[in-house]
Amino acid sequence: MAAVKYWLMKTEPTSYSIQDLAAEKQQKTFWNGVRNYQARNYMRDEMKVGDKVLFYHSNATPPAIVGVATIVRESYPDHTSWDRDNKHYDPKSTAQNPRWFMVDIKLEQIFDEPLPLDTLRNVAALKEMELLRKGSRLSVQPVKRLEFDTVLKLAKKKR
DNA sequence: GCCAACGTTGGC
DNA sequence: GCCAACGTTGGC
């Protein structure tokens, strides 16, 4: 069995927050709306059931990692991409020939306190984290196991 | 609201 | 295939 992989997924809390996820039936949702090829490829090709996800609030005050989720369903077509009325509609994607994919995630944990970007920048073990790279905009990105573990430890210390 | 850093589009 | 113009992301 393949090893568990670690990821980080961004969302603007004004459009979908970790609290929204917590309010879902079974605390599950489909991660629709990704319209970037690199992010899509990670979701479509590499995410497996059981992988762990750091849940990140972008464009928030402050921007922060706010919790952890788990992949509960592997990639399938993002049906919102061929829905004309959807904000993420893409005329080049159809049900017959889907261009965009999504996964299902389930909430695992909301941190007692969010871990702000500022705090993360001051942690040596996270120096090379993709999230902290200047100009990093990827909304779905891989995280190293050490980075993931470090983040969890930091979250625990807050208690 | 500004703007740097991307990614995408489309004319050539 | 190049690259200018344009659009988006996201911290500040």
PDB file of C-alpha atoms (C1' of nucleotides) in Angstrom:
ATOM      1  CA  MET A   1       0.000   0.000   0.000  1.00  0.00           C
ATOM      2  CA  ALA A   2       1.272   3.419  -0.982  1.00  0.00           C
ATOM      3  CA  ALA A   3       2.455   5.764   1.718  1.00  0.00           C
ATOM      4  CA  VAL A   4       0.183   8.543   2.887  1.00  0.00           C
ATOM      5  CA  LYS A   5       0.909  11.845   1.157  1.00  0.00           C
ATOM      6  CA  TYR A   6       0.460  15.323   2.520  1.00  0.00           C
ATOM      7  CA  TRP A   7      -1.082  18.365   0.881  1.00  0.00           C
ATOM      8  CA  LEU A   8      -2.170  21.909   1.470  1.00  0.00           C
ATOM      9  CA  MET A   9      -5.332  23.344  -0.005  1.00  0.00           C
ATOM     10  CA  LYS A  10      -6.246  27.010  -0.054  1.00  0.00           C
ATOM     11  CA  THR A  11      -9.625  28.596   0.188  1.00  0.00           C
ATOM     12  CA  GLU A  12     -10.903  32.076   0.816  1.00  0.00           C
ATOM     13  CA  PRO A  13     -12.990  31.783   3.965  1.00  0.00           C
ATOM     14  CA  THR A  14     -15.486  34.294   2.593  1.00  0.00           C
ATOM     15  CA  SER A  15     -16.348  31.778  -0.111  1.00  0.00           C
ATOM     16  CA  TYR A  16     -15.778  28.512   1.797  1.00  0.00           C
ATOM     17  CA  SER A  17     -14.267  28.228   5.263  1.00  0.00           C
ATOM     18  CA  ILE A  18     -13.307  25.345   7.512  1.00  0.00           C
ATOM     19  CA  GLN A  19     -16.356  26.262   9.591  1.00  0.00           C
ATOM     20  CA  ASP A  20     -18.482  25.681   6.484  1.00  0.00           C
ATOM     21  CA  LEU A  21     -16.862  22.264   6.161  1.00  0.00           C
ATOM     22  CA  ALA A  22     -17.619  21.539   9.821  1.00  0.00           C
ATOM     23  CA  ALA A  23     -21.270  22.379   9.183  1.00  0.00           C
ATOM     24  CA  GLU A  24     -21.613  19.934   6.263  1.00  0.00           C
ATOM     25  CA  LYS A  25     -23.475  16.689   6.632  1.00  0.00           C
ATOM     26  CA  GLN A  26     -20.792  14.179   7.726  1.00  0.00           C
ATOM     27  CA  GLN A  27     -18.358  17.118   7.548  1.00  0.00           C
ATOM     28  CA  LYS A  28     -17.568  16.212   3.933  1.00  0.00           C
ATOM     29  CA  THR A  29     -17.457  18.233   0.731  1.00  0.00           C
ATOM     30  CA  PHE A  30     -16.256  18.096  -2.878  1.00  0.00           C
ATOM     31  CA  TRP A  31     -13.340  20.383  -3.670  1.00  0.00           C
ATOM     32  CA  ASN A  32     -14.649  22.019  -6.804  1.00  0.00           C
ATOM     33  CA  GLY A  33     -13.525  25.141  -8.612  1.00  0.00           C
ATOM     34  CA  VAL A  34      -9.828  24.423  -9.108  1.00  0.00           C
ATOM     35  CA  ARG A  35      -8.967  25.856 -12.542  1.00  0.00           C
ATOM     36  CA  ASN A  36      -5.204  25.575 -12.605  1.00  0.00           C
ATOM     37  CA  TYR A  37      -3.536  22.696 -14.414  1.00  0.00           C
ATOM     38  CA  GLN A  38      -0.800  22.009 -11.915  1.00  0.00           C
ATOM     39  CA  ALA A  39      -3.251  21.975  -9.034  1.00  0.00           C
ATOM     40  CA  ARG A  40      -5.607  19.803 -11.074  1.00  0.00           C
ATOM     41  CA  ASN A  41      -2.865  17.320 -11.853  1.00  0.00           C
ATOM     42  CA  TYR A  42      -2.034  16.917  -8.189  1.00  0.00           C
ATOM     43  CA  MET A  43      -5.672  16.229  -7.402  1.00  0.00           C
ATOM     44  CA  ARG A  44      -6.316  14.032 -10.439  1.00  0.00           C
ATOM     45  CA  ASP A  45      -3.111  11.997 -10.461  1.00  0.00           C
ATOM     46  CA  GLU A  46      -1.622  11.913  -7.012  1.00  0.00           C
ATOM     47  CA  MET A  47      -4.187  12.359  -4.264  1.00  0.00           C
ATOM     48  CA  LYS A  48      -5.283   9.100  -2.730  1.00  0.00           C
ATOM     49  CA  VAL A  49      -7.867   8.187  -0.138  1.00  0.00           C
ATOM     50  CA  GLY A  50      -6.279   8.614   3.276  1.00  0.00           C
ATOM     51  CA  ASP A  51      -3.948  11.456   2.274  1.00  0.00           C
ATOM     52  CA  LYS A  52      -3.865  14.356   4.727  1.00  0.00           C
ATOM     53  CA  VAL A  53      -4.583  17.961   3.878  1.00  0.00           C
ATOM     54  CA  LEU A  54      -3.651  21.172   5.640  1.00  0.00           C
ATOM     55  CA  PHE A  55      -6.619  23.516   5.320  1.00  0.00           C
ATOM     56  CA  TYR A  56      -5.512  27.071   4.577  1.00  0.00           C
ATOM     57  CA  HIS A  57      -7.468  30.320   4.668  1.00  0.00           C
ATOM     58  CA  SER A  58      -6.144  32.786   2.093  1.00  0.00           C
ATOM     59  CA  ASN A  59      -7.188  36.422   1.889  1.00  0.00           C
ATOM     60  CA  ALA A  60      -8.053  36.167   5.557  1.00  0.00           C
ATOM     61  CA  THR A  61      -6.915  38.277   8.504  1.00  0.00           C
ATOM     62  CA  PRO A  62      -4.517  36.834   9.129  1.00  0.00           C
ATOM     63  CA  PRO A  63      -3.955  34.268   6.401  1.00  0.00           C
ATOM     64  CA  ALA A  64      -3.478  30.984   8.283  1.00  0.00           C
ATOM     65  CA  ILE A  65      -3.551  27.207   8.375  1.00  0.00           C
ATOM     66  CA  VAL A  66      -6.712  26.460  10.284  1.00  0.00           C
ATOM     67  CA  GLY A  67      -7.041  22.690  10.426  1.00  0.00           C
ATOM     68  CA  VAL A  68      -6.656  19.272   8.829  1.00  0.00           C
ATOM     69  CA  ALA A  69      -8.805  17.256   6.443  1.00  0.00           C
ATOM     70  CA  THR A  70      -8.542  13.807   4.844  1.00  0.00           C
ATOM     71  CA  ILE A  71      -9.118  12.726   1.253  1.00  0.00           C
ATOM     72  CA  VAL A  72     -12.153  10.447   1.240  1.00  0.00           C
ATOM     73  CA  ARG A  73     -12.770  10.124  -2.506  1.00  0.00           C
ATOM     74  CA  GLU A  74     -10.261  10.173  -5.354  1.00  0.00           C
ATOM     75  CA  SER A  75     -10.566  12.404  -8.389  1.00  0.00           C
ATOM     76  CA  TYR A  76     -13.677  12.588 -10.527  1.00  0.00           C
ATOM     77  CA  PRO A  77     -14.898  15.253 -12.967  1.00  0.00           C
ATOM     78  CA  ASP A  78     -15.799  18.642 -11.524  1.00  0.00           C
ATOM     79  CA  HIS A  79     -19.364  18.977 -12.759  1.00  0.00           C
ATOM     80  CA  THR A  80     -19.472  22.689 -11.920  1.00  0.00           C
ATOM     81  CA  SER A  81     -17.106  23.243 -14.884  1.00  0.00           C
ATOM     82  CA  TRP A  82     -19.873  22.549 -17.427  1.00  0.00           C
ATOM     83  CA  ASP A  83     -22.644  24.270 -15.514  1.00  0.00           C
ATOM     84  CA  ARG A  84     -23.283  27.574 -17.274  1.00  0.00           C
ATOM     85  CA  ASP A  85     -24.742  29.105 -14.167  1.00  0.00           C
ATOM     86  CA  ASN A  86     -21.745  28.263 -12.030  1.00  0.00           C
ATOM     87  CA  LYS A  87     -19.102  30.788 -11.160  1.00  0.00           C
ATOM     88  CA  HIS A  88     -16.424  28.305 -12.249  1.00  0.00           C
ATOM     89  CA  TYR A  89     -18.008  27.501 -15.627  1.00  0.00           C
ATOM     90  CA  ASP A  90     -15.500  26.667 -18.378  1.00  0.00           C
ATOM     91  CA  PRO A  91     -16.939  26.307 -21.892  1.00  0.00           C
ATOM     92  CA  LYS A  92     -14.061  24.029 -22.859  1.00  0.00           C
ATOM     93  CA  SER A  93     -15.031  21.427 -20.280  1.00  0.00           C
ATOM     94  CA  THR A  94     -17.947  19.074 -20.945  1.00  0.00           C
ATOM     95  CA  ALA A  95     -19.431  15.994 -19.304  1.00  0.00           C
ATOM     96  CA  GLN A  96     -18.208  13.967 -22.310  1.00  0.00           C
ATOM     97  CA  ASN A  97     -14.738  15.440 -22.142  1.00  0.00           C
ATOM     98  CA  PRO A  98     -14.125  16.894 -18.689  1.00  0.00           C
ATOM     99  CA  ARG A  99     -11.144  19.146 -18.247  1.00  0.00           C
ATOM    100  CA  TRP A 100     -11.332  19.758 -14.495  1.00  0.00           C
ATOM    101  CA  PHE A 101     -11.372  17.318 -11.613  1.00  0.00           C
ATOM    102  CA  MET A 102     -12.010  17.347  -7.897  1.00  0.00           C
ATOM    103  CA  VAL A 103     -11.725  15.160  -4.820  1.00  0.00           C
ATOM    104  CA  ASP A 104     -13.862  14.775  -1.709  1.00  0.00           C
ATOM    105  CA  ILE A 105     -12.451  15.744   1.651  1.00  0.00           C
ATOM    106  CA  LYS A 106     -13.608  15.202   5.192  1.00  0.00           C
ATOM    107  CA  LEU A 107     -12.816  17.371   8.177  1.00  0.00           C
ATOM    108  CA  GLU A 108     -10.432  15.829  10.651  1.00  0.00           C
ATOM    109  CA  GLN A 109      -9.552  18.650  13.003  1.00  0.00           C
ATOM    110  CA  ILE A 110      -9.975  22.391  13.458  1.00  0.00           C
ATOM    111  CA  PHE A 111      -7.035  23.941  15.285  1.00  0.00           C
ATOM    112  CA  ASP A 112      -7.933  25.680  18.543  1.00  0.00           C
ATOM    113  CA  GLU A 113      -6.118  28.670  17.138  1.00  0.00           C
ATOM    114  CA  PRO A 114      -5.231  29.283  13.488  1.00  0.00           C
ATOM    115  CA  LEU A 115      -1.527  29.180  12.624  1.00  0.00           C
ATOM    116  CA  PRO A 116      -0.853  32.494  10.892  1.00  0.00           C
ATOM    117  CA  LEU A 117       1.500  32.833   7.951  1.00  0.00           C
ATOM    118  CA  ASP A 118       3.692  35.076  10.104  1.00  0.00           C
ATOM    119  CA  THR A 119       4.238  32.332  12.651  1.00  0.00           C
ATOM    120  CA  LEU A 120       5.016  29.763   9.974  1.00  0.00           C
ATOM    121  CA  ARG A 121       7.654  32.011   8.431  1.00  0.00           C
ATOM    122  CA  ASN A 122       9.578  31.922  11.700  1.00  0.00           C
ATOM    123  CA  VAL A 123       9.839  28.149  11.865  1.00  0.00           C
ATOM    124  CA  ALA A 124      13.128  26.721  10.617  1.00  0.00           C
ATOM    125  CA  ALA A 125      11.660  23.355   9.590  1.00  0.00           C
ATOM    126  CA  LEU A 126       9.228  25.143   7.283  1.00  0.00           C
ATOM    127  CA  LYS A 127      11.809  27.293   5.499  1.00  0.00           C
ATOM    128  CA  GLU A 128      11.288  25.556   2.171  1.00  0.00           C
ATOM    129  CA  MET A 129       7.562  25.082   2.367  1.00  0.00           C
ATOM    130  CA  GLU A 130       5.845  25.886  -0.930  1.00  0.00           C
ATOM    131  CA  LEU A 131       3.261  28.022   0.838  1.00  0.00           C
ATOM    132  CA  LEU A 132       5.964  30.374   2.108  1.00  0.00           C
ATOM    133  CA  ARG A 133       7.724  30.779  -1.216  1.00  0.00           C
ATOM    134  CA  LYS A 134       7.504  34.281  -2.600  1.00  0.00           C
ATOM    135  CA  GLY A 135       4.884  34.446  -5.294  1.00  0.00           C
ATOM    136  CA  SER A 136       3.482  31.009  -4.465  1.00  0.00           C
ATOM    137  CA  ARG A 137      -0.093  30.939  -5.768  1.00  0.00           C
ATOM    138  CA  LEU A 138      -0.783  27.259  -6.227  1.00  0.00           C
ATOM    139  CA  SER A 139      -4.074  26.428  -4.531  1.00  0.00           C
ATOM    140  CA  VAL A 140      -3.302  22.722  -4.192  1.00  0.00           C
ATOM    141  CA  GLN A 141       0.263  21.935  -3.256  1.00  0.00           C
ATOM    142  CA  PRO A 142       2.302  19.038  -1.877  1.00  0.00           C
ATOM    143  CA  VAL A 143       3.631  19.248   1.682  1.00  0.00           C
ATOM    144  CA  LYS A 144       6.536  17.216   3.028  1.00  0.00           C
ATOM    145  CA  ARG A 145       5.857  14.866   5.890  1.00  0.00           C
ATOM    146  CA  LEU A 146       8.263  16.758   8.114  1.00  0.00           C
ATOM    147  CA  GLU A 147       6.473  19.994   7.308  1.00  0.00           C
ATOM    148  CA  PHE A 148       3.089  18.446   8.018  1.00  0.00           C
ATOM    149  CA  ASP A 149       4.276  17.022  11.347  1.00  0.00           C
ATOM    150  CA  THR A 150       5.840  20.343  12.269  1.00  0.00           C
ATOM    151  CA  VAL A 151       2.601  22.181  11.608  1.00  0.00           C
ATOM    152  CA  LEU A 152       0.643  19.714  13.747  1.00  0.00           C
ATOM    153  CA  LYS A 153       3.097  20.100  16.603  1.00  0.00           C
ATOM    154  CA  LEU A 154       2.828  23.876  16.421  1.00  0.00           C
ATOM    155  CA  ALA A 155      -0.939  23.578  16.514  1.00  0.00           C
ATOM    156  CA  LYS A 156      -0.744  21.431  19.640  1.00  0.00           C
ATOM    157  CA  LYS A 157       1.451  23.878  21.464  1.00  0.00           C
ATOM    158  CA  LYS A 158      -1.316  26.427  21.209  1.00  0.00           C
ATOM    159  CA  ARG A 159      -3.501  24.487  23.629  1.00  0.00           C
TER     160      ARG A 159
ATOM    161  C1'  DG B   1      -7.022  49.171  -3.038  1.00  0.00           C
ATOM    162  C1'  DC B   2      -2.256  48.270  -4.561  1.00  0.00           C
ATOM    163  C1'  DC B   3       0.723  45.561  -6.941  1.00  0.00           C
ATOM    164  C1'  DA B   4       4.172  41.597  -7.589  1.00  0.00           C
ATOM    165  C1'  DA B   5       4.172  37.312  -9.396  1.00  0.00           C
ATOM    166  C1'  DC B   6       2.316  34.297 -11.927  1.00  0.00           C
ATOM    167  C1'  DG B   7      -0.625  31.715 -15.675  1.00  0.00           C
ATOM    168  C1'  DT B   8      -3.312  31.997 -19.959  1.00  0.00           C
ATOM    169  C1'  DT B   9      -4.596  33.701 -24.413  1.00  0.00           C
ATOM    170  C1'  DG B  10      -4.142  34.829 -28.996  1.00  0.00           C
ATOM    171  C1'  DG B  11      -2.000  37.418 -32.858  1.00  0.00           C
ATOM    172  C1'  DC B  12       1.722  36.869 -35.640  1.00  0.00           C
TER     173       DC B  12
ATOM    174  C1'  DG C   1       6.763  28.921 -30.957  1.00  0.00           C
ATOM    175  C1'  DC C   2       7.306  33.710 -29.303  1.00  0.00           C
ATOM    176  C1'  DC C   3       5.729  37.121 -26.447  1.00  0.00           C
ATOM    177  C1'  DA C   4       2.693  41.176 -25.300  1.00  0.00           C
ATOM    178  C1'  DA C   5      -1.482  41.870 -23.254  1.00  0.00           C
ATOM    179  C1'  DC C   6      -4.514  40.518 -20.077  1.00  0.00           C
ATOM    180  C1'  DG C   7      -6.523  38.183 -16.015  1.00  0.00           C
ATOM    181  C1'  DT C   8      -5.952  36.190 -11.390  1.00  0.00           C
ATOM    182  C1'  DT C   9      -4.055  35.310  -6.861  1.00  0.00           C
ATOM    183  C1'  DG C  10      -3.207  36.738  -2.526  1.00  0.00           C
ATOM    184  C1'  DG C  11      -0.218  39.263   0.883  1.00  0.00           C
ATOM    185  C1'  DC C  12       0.041  43.639   2.541  1.00  0.00           C
TER     186       DC C  12
END
